[in-house]
Structures are given as structure tokens and as C-alpha cells.
Coordinates of C-alpha atoms and ligand atoms in Angstrom, one line a residue:
M134 CA -45.4 227.4 -166.4
I135 CA -46.9 229.7 -169.1
D136 CA -48.7 226.9 -170.9
R137 CA -50.2 225.5 -167.6
T138 CA -51.2 228.9 -166.2
P139 CA -55.0 229.3 -166.3
E140 CA -56.3 231.8 -168.7
W141 CA -57.8 234.2 -166.1
L142 CA -54.4 234.4 -164.3
K143 CA -52.6 235.1 -167.6
R144 CA -55.1 237.8 -168.4
F145 CA -54.5 239.3 -165.0
A146 CA -50.7 239.2 -165.5
I147 CA -50.9 240.8 -168.9
R148 CA -53.2 243.5 -167.6
T149 CA -51.3 244.2 -164.5
F150 CA -47.6 243.8 -165.5
G151 CA -47.8 244.4 -169.3
E152 CA -44.5 243.6 -171.1
N153 CA -42.9 243.0 -167.6
D154 CA -45.0 239.9 -167.1
K155 CA -42.1 237.6 -168.0
Q156 CA -39.8 239.2 -165.4
I157 CA -42.6 239.0 -162.8
L158 CA -43.0 235.3 -163.7
L159 CA -39.3 234.7 -163.4
A160 CA -39.1 236.5 -160.1
G161 CA -42.1 234.5 -158.8
I162 CA -40.4 231.3 -159.8
A163 CA -37.2 232.4 -158.0
V164 CA -39.3 233.2 -154.9
A165 CA -41.0 229.8 -155.1
V166 CA -37.6 228.0 -155.5
A167 CA -36.1 230.0 -152.6
T168 CA -39.0 229.1 -150.4
T169 CA -38.7 225.4 -151.3
A170 CA -35.0 225.7 -150.5
V171 CA -35.7 227.1 -147.1
L172 CA -38.2 224.4 -146.3
L173 CA -35.8 221.7 -147.5
G174 CA -33.1 223.3 -145.4
L175 CA -35.3 223.3 -142.3
A176 CA -36.2 219.7 -143.0
A177 CA -32.5 218.8 -143.4
R178 CA -31.9 219.7 -139.8
R179 CA -33.8 216.5 -138.8
R180 CA -33.8 214.4 -141.9
P181 CA -30.9 215.1 -144.3
A182 CA -31.7 212.2 -146.5
W183 CA -35.3 213.3 -147.0
A184 CA -34.2 216.8 -147.8
A185 CA -31.7 215.5 -150.3
A186 CA -34.5 213.4 -151.8
G187 CA -36.7 216.5 -152.0
M188 CA -34.0 218.4 -153.7
F189 CA -33.5 215.7 -156.2
A190 CA -37.2 215.4 -156.8
A191 CA -37.4 219.2 -157.6
G192 CA -34.6 218.8 -160.1
L193 CA -36.3 215.8 -161.6
A194 CA -39.5 218.0 -162.1
G195 CA -37.3 220.5 -163.9
A196 CA -35.8 217.8 -166.1
V197 CA -39.3 216.5 -167.0
A198 CA -40.5 220.0 -167.8
A199 CA -37.4 220.6 -170.0
V200 CA -37.6 217.3 -172.1
T201 CA -41.4 217.6 -172.7
R202 CA -41.0 220.9 -174.5
P203 CA -41.8 220.5 -178.2
A204 CA -38.3 221.1 -179.5
A205 CA -36.4 219.4 -176.6
G206 CA -33.9 216.6 -176.8
V207 CA -32.6 214.2 -174.1
L208 CA -29.7 216.6 -173.4
D209 CA -32.1 219.3 -172.2
A210 CA -32.5 217.2 -169.0
V211 CA -28.8 217.5 -168.1
P212 CA -28.7 220.9 -166.5
S213 CA -31.6 220.2 -164.1
L214 CA -30.5 216.6 -163.3
G215 CA -26.9 217.7 -162.9
G216 CA -27.9 220.6 -160.7
A217 CA -30.2 218.4 -158.6
L218 CA -27.5 215.7 -158.1
V219 CA -24.9 218.3 -157.1
G220 CA -27.4 220.1 -154.8
A221 CA -28.6 216.9 -153.2
A222 CA -25.0 215.7 -152.6
L223 CA -24.0 219.0 -151.2
L224 CA -27.0 219.2 -148.9
W225 CA -26.3 215.6 -147.7
V226 CA -22.6 216.3 -147.1
L227 CA -23.2 219.6 -145.3
T228 CA -26.0 218.5 -143.1
G229 CA -24.7 214.9 -142.7
A230 CA -21.5 216.4 -141.3
R231 CA -23.5 218.7 -139.0
P232 CA -22.8 216.9 -135.7
A233 CA -19.1 217.2 -136.4
L234 CA -19.1 220.8 -137.4
G235 CA -17.6 221.9 -134.1
A236 CA -19.3 225.2 -133.5
T237 CA -17.4 227.0 -130.8
R238 CA -20.4 228.9 -129.6
E239 CA -23.8 227.6 -128.5
S240 CA -26.0 228.0 -131.6
P241 CA -29.4 226.7 -132.5
L242 CA -28.1 225.6 -135.8
F243 CA -24.9 223.8 -134.9
G244 CA -25.8 222.6 -131.4
P245 CA -24.0 223.1 -128.1
A246 CA -20.4 224.3 -128.0
G247 CA -17.7 221.6 -127.7
A248 CA -14.0 221.1 -127.9
D249 CA -12.2 221.0 -131.2
M250 CA -11.9 217.3 -131.9
P251 CA -10.1 216.0 -135.0
E252 CA -13.2 214.8 -136.7
Q253 CA -14.8 218.2 -136.0
R254 CA -12.0 219.9 -137.8
A255 CA -12.5 217.5 -140.7
G256 CA -16.2 218.4 -140.6
R257 CA -15.4 222.1 -140.6
R258 CA -13.1 221.6 -143.6
L259 CA -15.8 219.8 -145.5
F260 CA -18.2 222.6 -144.6
L261 CA -15.8 225.3 -145.8
L262 CA -15.1 223.3 -148.9
G263 CA -18.8 222.9 -149.6
S264 CA -19.4 226.6 -149.0
A265 CA -16.5 227.6 -151.3
G266 CA -17.9 225.3 -154.0
A267 CA -21.3 226.9 -153.7
V268 CA -19.8 230.4 -153.9
V269 CA -17.8 229.4 -157.0
A270 CA -20.9 227.9 -158.6
A271 CA -23.0 231.0 -157.8
V272 CA -20.3 233.4 -159.1
G273 CA -19.2 231.3 -162.1
G274 CA -22.5 229.9 -163.1
P275 CA -24.1 233.0 -164.7
P276 CA -21.1 233.8 -167.0
L277 CA -20.8 230.2 -167.9
S278 CA -24.4 229.9 -168.8
R279 CA -24.2 233.1 -170.7
M280 CA -21.2 231.7 -172.6
L281 CA -23.2 228.5 -173.4
R282 CA -26.2 230.6 -174.5
E283 CA -24.1 232.7 -176.7
A284 CA -22.5 229.7 -178.3
R285 CA -26.0 228.6 -179.2
S286 CA -27.1 232.1 -180.3
V287 CA -28.0 232.7 -183.9
E288 CA -27.1 236.4 -183.8
S289 CA -24.0 235.9 -185.9
A290 CA -25.9 233.7 -188.4
R291 CA -28.5 236.6 -188.5
R292 CA -25.8 239.1 -189.2
A293 CA -24.5 237.0 -192.0
V294 CA -27.9 236.9 -193.8
R295 CA -28.0 239.0 -197.0
L296 CA -31.6 239.8 -197.9
P297 CA -32.3 239.8 -201.6
R298 CA -33.6 242.8 -203.4
P299 CA -37.4 242.5 -203.6
A300 CA -38.9 241.4 -206.9
R301 CA -41.6 244.0 -206.2
T302 CA -40.5 246.9 -204.1
A303 CA -43.1 248.8 -202.1
A304 CA -43.5 252.4 -203.4
P305 CA -41.8 255.0 -201.2
L306 CA -44.0 256.3 -198.5
P307 CA -46.2 259.1 -199.7
A308 CA -45.2 262.6 -198.5
G309 CA -46.8 263.4 -195.2
T310 CA -47.3 259.9 -193.7
D311 CA -45.2 261.0 -190.7
L312 CA -46.4 264.2 -189.0
R313 CA -43.1 264.2 -187.0
L314 CA -44.7 265.7 -183.9
P315 CA -42.9 265.5 -180.6
G316 CA -44.4 262.8 -178.5
L317 CA -46.0 261.0 -181.5
G318 CA -44.2 257.8 -182.4
P319 CA -42.8 257.6 -186.0
F320 CA -45.0 256.1 -188.8
V321 CA -42.4 253.3 -189.2
T322 CA -41.7 251.8 -185.8
P323 CA -37.9 251.1 -185.5
N324 CA -37.2 247.4 -184.9
R325 CA -35.6 248.1 -181.5
D326 CA -38.8 249.8 -180.3
F327 CA -41.2 247.2 -181.8
Y328 CA -43.5 245.6 -179.1
R329 CA -42.9 242.0 -178.3
V330 CA -45.5 239.5 -177.3
D331 CA -45.0 235.7 -177.1
T332 CA -45.0 232.8 -174.8
A333 CA -41.2 232.2 -175.0
L334 CA -39.2 232.8 -171.8
V335 CA -36.0 232.0 -173.7
L336 CA -35.9 233.3 -177.3
P337 CA -35.9 230.3 -179.8
Q338 CA -32.6 230.2 -181.6
V339 CA -33.3 228.9 -185.0
D340 CA -30.3 228.4 -187.3
P341 CA -31.2 229.4 -190.8
A342 CA -28.9 226.7 -192.2
E343 CA -31.1 224.1 -190.5
W344 CA -34.5 225.9 -190.9
T345 CA -37.1 224.3 -193.1
L346 CA -40.7 225.1 -193.6
R347 CA -43.0 222.1 -194.1
I348 CA -46.4 222.6 -195.8
H349 CA -48.7 219.6 -195.4
G350 CA -52.1 218.5 -194.4
L351 CA -55.0 218.9 -196.8
V352 CA -52.8 219.6 -199.8
E353 CA -52.2 218.0 -203.2
R354 CA -48.4 218.2 -202.9
P355 CA -46.6 218.7 -199.6
V356 CA -43.9 221.3 -199.9
E357 CA -40.6 221.7 -198.0
L358 CA -38.6 224.9 -198.3
S359 CA -35.1 225.7 -197.0
F360 CA -34.1 229.2 -196.0
D361 CA -31.8 229.5 -199.1
E362 CA -34.6 228.4 -201.4
L363 CA -36.9 230.9 -199.7
L364 CA -34.4 233.8 -200.3
R365 CA -34.2 232.8 -204.0
R366 CA -37.9 233.2 -204.5
P367 CA -39.4 236.4 -205.7
L368 CA -40.0 238.4 -202.5
V369 CA -42.3 241.4 -202.1
E370 CA -42.5 244.3 -199.7
H371 CA -45.6 245.5 -197.8
D372 CA -46.3 248.0 -195.0
I373 CA -48.4 246.3 -192.3
T374 CA -49.3 247.4 -188.8
L375 CA -49.3 244.5 -186.4
T376 CA -51.6 244.6 -183.4
C377 CA -52.0 242.3 -180.4
V378 CA -55.4 241.3 -179.2
S379 CA -54.2 242.0 -175.6
N380 CA -53.9 245.7 -176.5
E381 CA -56.2 247.7 -174.3
V382 CA -57.7 251.0 -175.5
G383 CA -54.7 253.4 -175.5
G384 CA -52.3 250.5 -175.1
P385 CA -48.8 250.0 -176.6
Y386 CA -49.0 246.6 -178.3
V387 CA -49.1 247.9 -181.8
G388 CA -46.3 248.6 -184.3
N389 CA -45.8 249.3 -188.0
A390 CA -43.1 247.9 -190.2
R391 CA -42.2 247.4 -193.9
W392 CA -42.0 243.6 -194.2
L393 CA -40.2 241.7 -196.9
G394 CA -41.5 238.2 -197.6
L395 CA -42.9 235.6 -199.9
P396 CA -46.7 235.9 -200.6
L397 CA -48.3 233.1 -198.7
A398 CA -51.2 232.7 -201.1
G399 CA -48.9 231.6 -204.0
L400 CA -47.0 229.2 -201.7
L401 CA -50.2 227.6 -200.6
R402 CA -51.5 227.3 -204.1
E403 CA -48.3 225.6 -205.1
A404 CA -49.1 223.0 -202.5
G405 CA -52.6 222.8 -203.7
V406 CA -55.2 223.4 -201.0
R407 CA -57.9 220.7 -201.0
A408 CA -61.6 221.6 -200.9
G409 CA -63.1 221.6 -197.4
A410 CA -60.0 223.0 -195.6
D411 CA -60.6 226.3 -193.8
Q412 CA -57.7 226.7 -191.4
L413 CA -54.0 227.4 -191.8
L414 CA -52.5 226.0 -188.7
S415 CA -48.9 227.3 -188.3
R416 CA -46.5 226.1 -185.7
S417 CA -43.3 227.7 -184.4
A418 CA -40.0 226.1 -183.5
D419 CA -41.0 226.3 -179.8
G420 CA -44.3 224.5 -180.4
W421 CA -46.7 227.5 -180.3
T422 CA -49.6 227.2 -182.7
C423 CA -51.7 229.7 -184.5
G424 CA -54.9 229.3 -186.5
T425 CA -55.5 231.6 -189.4
P426 CA -58.7 231.5 -191.5
L427 CA -57.5 230.2 -195.0
E428 CA -59.9 232.6 -196.6
S429 CA -58.0 235.6 -195.2
V430 CA -54.7 234.3 -196.6
L431 CA -56.2 233.6 -200.0
D432 CA -58.5 236.6 -200.5
G433 CA -55.9 238.8 -202.2
R434 CA -54.4 240.6 -199.2
Q435 CA -50.6 240.6 -198.8
A436 CA -50.2 237.8 -196.4
L437 CA -46.5 237.1 -196.1
L438 CA -44.0 234.5 -195.1
A439 CA -41.7 237.3 -193.9
V440 CA -37.9 237.3 -193.6
G441 CA -37.2 241.0 -193.5
M442 CA -38.4 243.9 -191.2
N443 CA -37.6 247.5 -192.1
G444 CA -34.7 246.5 -194.3
E445 CA -33.0 244.0 -192.0
P446 CA -33.4 240.2 -191.3
L447 CA -36.1 239.7 -188.7
P448 CA -34.8 240.4 -185.2
V449 CA -34.6 237.2 -183.2
A450 CA -37.3 238.5 -180.8
N451 CA -39.6 239.1 -183.8
G452 CA -39.2 235.6 -185.3
F453 CA -35.8 235.1 -187.1
P454 CA -35.4 233.5 -189.6
A455 CA -39.0 233.6 -190.8
R456 CA -42.5 234.5 -189.5
L457 CA -46.0 235.0 -190.8
V458 CA -47.6 238.4 -191.2
V459 CA -51.2 238.7 -192.3
P460 CA -52.7 242.1 -192.6
G461 CA -55.9 242.7 -190.6
L462 CA -55.8 239.9 -188.1
Y463 CA -54.6 240.1 -184.5
G464 CA -51.2 238.6 -183.9
Y465 CA -52.3 235.5 -182.1
A466 CA -54.2 234.4 -185.2
S467 CA -51.8 235.5 -187.9
A468 CA -48.3 236.3 -187.0
T469 CA -46.4 233.1 -186.1
K470 CA -42.7 233.9 -185.3
W471 CA -40.0 231.3 -185.8
V472 CA -42.4 229.5 -188.0
V473 CA -41.5 226.0 -189.2
D474 CA -44.7 224.2 -190.1
L475 CA -47.8 225.1 -192.0
E476 CA -50.7 222.6 -191.9
I477 CA -53.8 223.0 -194.0
T478 CA -56.6 221.8 -191.9
C479 CA -60.1 222.5 -190.5
F480 CA -61.1 224.6 -187.5
T481 CA -63.2 221.6 -186.4
D482 CA -60.2 219.3 -186.3
S483 CA -57.5 221.3 -184.5
E484 CA -57.4 224.2 -182.0
A485 CA -54.6 226.7 -181.9
Y486 CA -52.9 227.8 -178.7
W487 CA -55.0 230.8 -177.8
V488 CA -58.2 229.5 -179.3
A489 CA -57.9 226.5 -176.9
R490 CA -57.8 229.2 -174.2
G491 CA -61.0 230.8 -175.2
Y492 CA -59.9 233.5 -177.8
A493 CA -61.9 233.8 -181.0
E494 CA -61.2 231.7 -184.1
D495 CA -61.8 234.6 -186.5
A496 CA -60.0 237.7 -185.2
P497 CA -60.2 240.7 -187.5
I498 CA -58.6 243.8 -185.9
K499 CA -61.1 246.3 -184.6
T500 CA -60.9 250.0 -185.4
L501 CA -59.1 251.8 -182.6
T502 CA -57.7 255.3 -181.9
R503 CA -55.0 256.2 -179.5
I504 CA -54.2 259.7 -178.3
D505 CA -50.4 260.1 -177.9
V506 CA -50.2 263.8 -177.4
P507 CA -50.8 265.2 -174.8
R508 CA -49.9 262.4 -172.4
P509 CA -52.5 261.6 -169.7
L510 CA -52.4 263.8 -166.6
R511 CA -50.0 266.3 -168.2
R512 CA -50.0 269.9 -167.1
L513 CA -50.0 272.2 -170.2
P514 CA -49.6 275.9 -170.6
S515 CA -52.8 277.5 -171.9
G516 CA -53.1 278.5 -175.6
R517 CA -52.7 276.7 -178.9
T518 CA -51.5 273.1 -178.5
M519 CA -51.5 269.9 -180.6
V520 CA -53.7 266.9 -179.9
A521 CA -52.3 264.0 -182.0
G522 CA -52.3 260.2 -182.2
V523 CA -52.8 257.2 -184.4
S524 CA -55.8 255.2 -185.5
W525 CA -56.0 251.8 -187.2
A526 CA -58.5 249.7 -189.0
Q527 CA -56.3 247.3 -191.0
R528 CA -57.8 246.1 -194.3
R529 CA -60.6 248.8 -194.2
G530 CA -58.5 251.9 -193.7
I531 CA -59.2 255.0 -191.6
A532 CA -61.6 257.6 -193.3
A533 CA -61.9 260.1 -190.4
V534 CA -60.8 260.9 -186.9
E535 CA -62.8 263.2 -184.6
V536 CA -61.7 264.8 -181.3
R537 CA -63.8 266.4 -178.7
V538 CA -63.0 268.2 -175.4
D539 CA -65.2 267.9 -172.3
G540 CA -68.0 266.3 -174.2
G541 CA -68.4 269.3 -176.6
P542 CA -68.8 269.1 -180.4
W543 CA -66.7 266.6 -182.4
R544 CA -64.1 268.3 -184.5
Q545 CA -62.4 266.7 -187.6
A546 CA -58.7 266.0 -187.1
H547 CA -56.2 266.4 -190.0
L548 CA -55.3 262.9 -191.3
A549 CA -51.7 262.1 -192.4
S550 CA -51.3 260.2 -195.7
V551 CA -51.0 256.5 -195.7
P552 CA -49.5 253.9 -198.2
G553 CA -52.6 251.8 -198.1
T554 CA -55.3 250.3 -195.8
D555 CA -53.1 247.9 -193.9
T556 CA -51.3 250.5 -191.7
W557 CA -52.2 252.8 -188.9
R558 CA -52.8 256.5 -189.7
Q559 CA -51.5 259.5 -187.8
W560 CA -53.8 262.5 -187.1
V561 CA -53.5 265.9 -185.5
L562 CA -55.8 268.6 -184.3
E563 CA -55.0 272.1 -183.0
W564 CA -56.7 272.9 -179.7
N565 CA -56.9 276.3 -178.0
A566 CA -56.6 275.1 -174.4
A567 CA -58.2 277.2 -171.7
P568 CA -57.1 276.9 -168.1
G569 CA -58.7 274.1 -166.1
T570 CA -59.0 270.3 -166.2
H571 CA -60.1 268.8 -169.5
R572 CA -61.0 265.4 -170.9
I573 CA -60.0 264.8 -174.5
E574 CA -61.7 262.0 -176.4
A575 CA -61.0 260.7 -179.9
R576 CA -62.8 258.2 -182.2
A577 CA -62.2 257.0 -185.8
T578 CA -64.5 256.1 -188.7
D579 CA -63.3 253.4 -191.1
T580 CA -63.8 253.5 -194.9
T581 CA -67.0 251.4 -194.6
G582 CA -68.5 254.3 -192.7
A583 CA -68.5 252.5 -189.3
T584 CA -67.5 254.7 -186.3
Q585 CA -65.9 253.3 -183.2
P586 CA -68.5 252.5 -180.5
P587 CA -68.0 254.5 -177.3
A588 CA -68.3 251.7 -174.7
R589 CA -65.1 250.2 -173.4
V590 CA -64.8 246.4 -174.1
P591 CA -61.8 244.5 -172.7
P592 CA -59.5 242.5 -175.0
F593 CA -60.8 239.0 -174.2
P594 CA -62.0 237.2 -176.4
D595 CA -61.7 239.1 -179.7
G596 CA -60.1 242.5 -179.0
A597 CA -60.7 245.8 -177.2
T598 CA -62.9 248.6 -178.4
G599 CA -64.1 252.0 -177.0
W600 CA -63.0 255.6 -177.2
H601 CA -59.6 256.5 -175.8
S602 CA -59.7 259.6 -173.5
V603 CA -57.0 261.5 -171.6
V604 CA -57.4 264.0 -168.9
V605 CA -55.0 267.0 -168.7
T606 CA -54.7 270.1 -166.6
V607 CA -54.1 273.4 -168.4
I608 CA -52.5 276.2 -166.4
Ligands
MTE862 N1 -43.9 231.5 -182.0 C1 -44.8 232.5 -181.5 N2 -45.2 233.4 -182.4 C2 -46.1 234.4 -182.0 C3 -46.5 234.4 -180.6 C4 -46.0 233.4 -179.7 O1 -46.4 233.4 -178.5 N3 -45.1 232.5 -180.2 N4 -47.4 235.4 -180.3 C5 -48.2 236.1 -181.3 C6 -48.8 237.3 -180.8 S1 -50.0 237.2 -179.6 C7 -48.5 238.6 -181.3 S2 -49.4 239.9 -180.9 C8 -47.4 238.7 -182.3 C9 -46.4 239.8 -181.8 O2 -45.3 239.9 -182.6 P1 -44.1 240.8 -182.2 O3 -43.6 240.2 -180.9 O4 -43.1 240.7 -183.3 O5 -44.5 242.2 -182.0 O6 -46.6 237.5 -182.4 C10 -47.4 236.4 -182.6 N5 -46.5 235.3 -182.9
MO863 MO1 -50.9 239.1 -179.3

């Protein structure tokens, strides 16, 4: 469904439903299935065989969708086919037995009342049996499917992973990176609070014992790496703030973590990148693709094949057992989770998932500022209060943040310290709030001297810009 949804509809869904878009999609699918079921049920009153065929066709469609997924096997057709067969048979039996159901009252569904004949009793028995079966399936199905899912879950394999000590540890965070203000998120986003964006309805379960990474394409020597081999390599740590291109001004799709991983540049040099190549096309276990400019991997920044996030193996939702993290590029062009394949290629030869849907090939993160305190539309007591937030301009770094109230003069906010240029930066300004309704605006300047432009630009096709503003009432 997701892969076939037109881009404008996807953008609408992300904008309207945010991180709930998957639940909305699943609910929509449930409504569509229920509607189909009602239509088939109505059809079954006249033509049980047709309705049963329709039911089977729907199951077949599900089976085809399942087996054509990138990582699918023949067995993935079994649940849909089995469900369709059982459903079609049940529908056939229930509606086929309809004339013998022996309703005792006149009913539009079961026809005129009649005496209890033996075959009617048999029909009723069949109906009750069928209904009981359906109830058992409805009640027992979810726990059974959960059991099957958990049997396939890699959570226990993840807990068994022992991350090695980094060959090069990141320096401890300098004092004052975290202003620790109420309402302002911590400098390091805890894993459980980290945003999640991907096209996966079911989280890919990639067993580290079976995981391999293949590096091929325009290289001198293709490389294949197992998870154990990867953990034995010299790993490094780096603080990187990840940002999604779908993040609107003021939006939540940004998070900061300390990543542990193997420098990608060294790995690619090992394979020997051939002249003429300009794209690193990475592929995930579930077939999603990502195009990263080779230049941005090889220019000296800390692009990582990451296995650790804030001192733990990657959470399954964030790409366990391995993912890419490249500072300075939006996630769709740099941050492949559940990565299994790296192909050195050219932008002219292959298009990655979101590029095929109109997003930019080269996707450096734009400078952005978010006001976290006070929250929009808050009522505050008058007097001294804190205005605080975060700004980011990965690779360039934040040089200044300014705040103004009601279009007045810009005032310099106090900047927190940062470990480098690749993370967001907290800031705070004290404001003496007078009663009334006020608009607070903030903007950042990066270390190249460029200040954020005021005009709001939506995320498509290369990231949002504009000043964030919040309106509050002081009483
Ligand atoms: N396999 C896979 N990796 C993916 C994606 C995806 O859809 N599938 N989405 C990307 C996008 S758009 C973003 S912003 C980041 C988000 O990473 P996170 O979910 O760990 O925050 O993952 C990237 N990696
Ligand atoms: Mo994204």
C-alpha cells in the first residue's frame, strides 16, 4: 500500500497524521476490508458461489502482495491463502445452508418462518458450528499471531549482543551542553523517545547471526561482512543529530544520539571505489533504498555503519542490527536502517526510493530553529520567564540564535556548548513578559554567517525552512 500510494497522498498523510500515519493506514485498510466483507455478504444472499470466489480473490491479492515483497519467500503466501480458503469455505457453508436454517420468525435474512424439519436442525447445527469456529478464530487469532511474531522476533538476539569498546571513544560531552530546562528536551535523546520514520508496517526482524553486508557495484574488490566481523573491527563513536526531511518548521522529527559504528569511508576505500561513481545506493532488508552522494561519505565527515545508539545495540525500530548514519544529510538520503547492501553506482543509473518520488538527490540539512519553551498558546504569569529551544545546522554548526517578541528588536540568546558541528544546539533567553498576547520568533545563523530566511517553505522536495514562532498569552 505504502509503495503504491501517490506522493501527494503520502505527503498529506504525513502532514495530517504525523507519526500516527501508520495507524491511520491500518485503520483505513480495516475499513476497506470490512466494507468488502459486507458487500460480499450481501452478494452471498443471492450468489453464495460468487461471494466465495470474491473472498478467495481478495485472499489471493493479499498473497500476491506478500510474496512480491523484496525479502519474501513462498511461505509468506500461506496466511492469506489459508485465510481466504477458510473464509470462502465458511461463507459457502453458511450461506449455502441458508434455506435450511430454519428461522422460527419471519426475517429478511433467513426467509419466512417454517416448522423445524430435521434438515433444518442440521442446518442450524452447521450454522452454530460455523459461528463458533469464527469466534474461536477471532479470539484465538491475535494471541496466536503474536506468538508466531515473537518466535520470529530478534529482541532476544539483540539483548545477547555485546557491543565492543570503541577503538576511539568520543570525548565526554563538554559541560553545559544540556541546559536542563523544564520543557526543553535533553541534549541526548533517549532511545525510547527517538522519533521513528520509515515505510515498514511490520518492523524487519534481521537476525544478526544471518546478517551480512555486501559492498559491490563500481568497486575493485566486492566486500562481504558478517555481524561478528563488523564487531571485531575498530569502531568509533560520534554525536550526530538525525533529521527527517518531512520535519516541518517546529516539528518533532529530529533527535540526537551518540552512535557507535565503523567509519564508512574506510570500508568503501577497502572495496576500492572506481572513478566515475557518484552514488552510494544502500538497501535495507525490507527493500527500501537510499541514495547518498559518495562525496559526502568520503569528504572526511564521520559517516558510520552504526551498530550502537547511546550505549546500546540499535533498537529494532532504529535499524538493528546495523544502519547508516551520515552527518548533515536528511534521513531519506543517508540513514538506511536494517542495511544489508551497499552498491557503488551513479545517480544517472539508479534512483533511490524517495528520489523516484520527487525528493532531491542531494539533501543537505537546512538550518532550523525550534522554540520548545514556552509551548504554543500557553498562558503564562507575567514577569521573568525563559524562552528556550534547539537549533541545528549539521556540518556547519550554529553560531548564533536570536529571539524577538512582537516584531521588536532581535536579542541574542545564550548558546549551550556543543561537542561539534554535527549536533543540535540548545539556547535560552530570559524574557520579561508583560500581560497580553505575544508572538515569539526565533532564527539561527550558522558558522558560515548565513541566517535562516523568514519565509516558510514546506518540506517537499528538499526540506523545510522559515522562522518558527509561537503565540502565548501572558496574564
Ligand atoms: N530501511 C529503511 N531505512 C530508513 C527509512 C525507511 O523507510 N526504511 N527511512 C529513513 C528516513 S526518511 C529517516 S528520517 C530515518 C529515521 O530514522 P529513525 O527512525 O531511526 O529516527 O531513517 C531512514 N532510514
Ligand atoms: Mo525522513
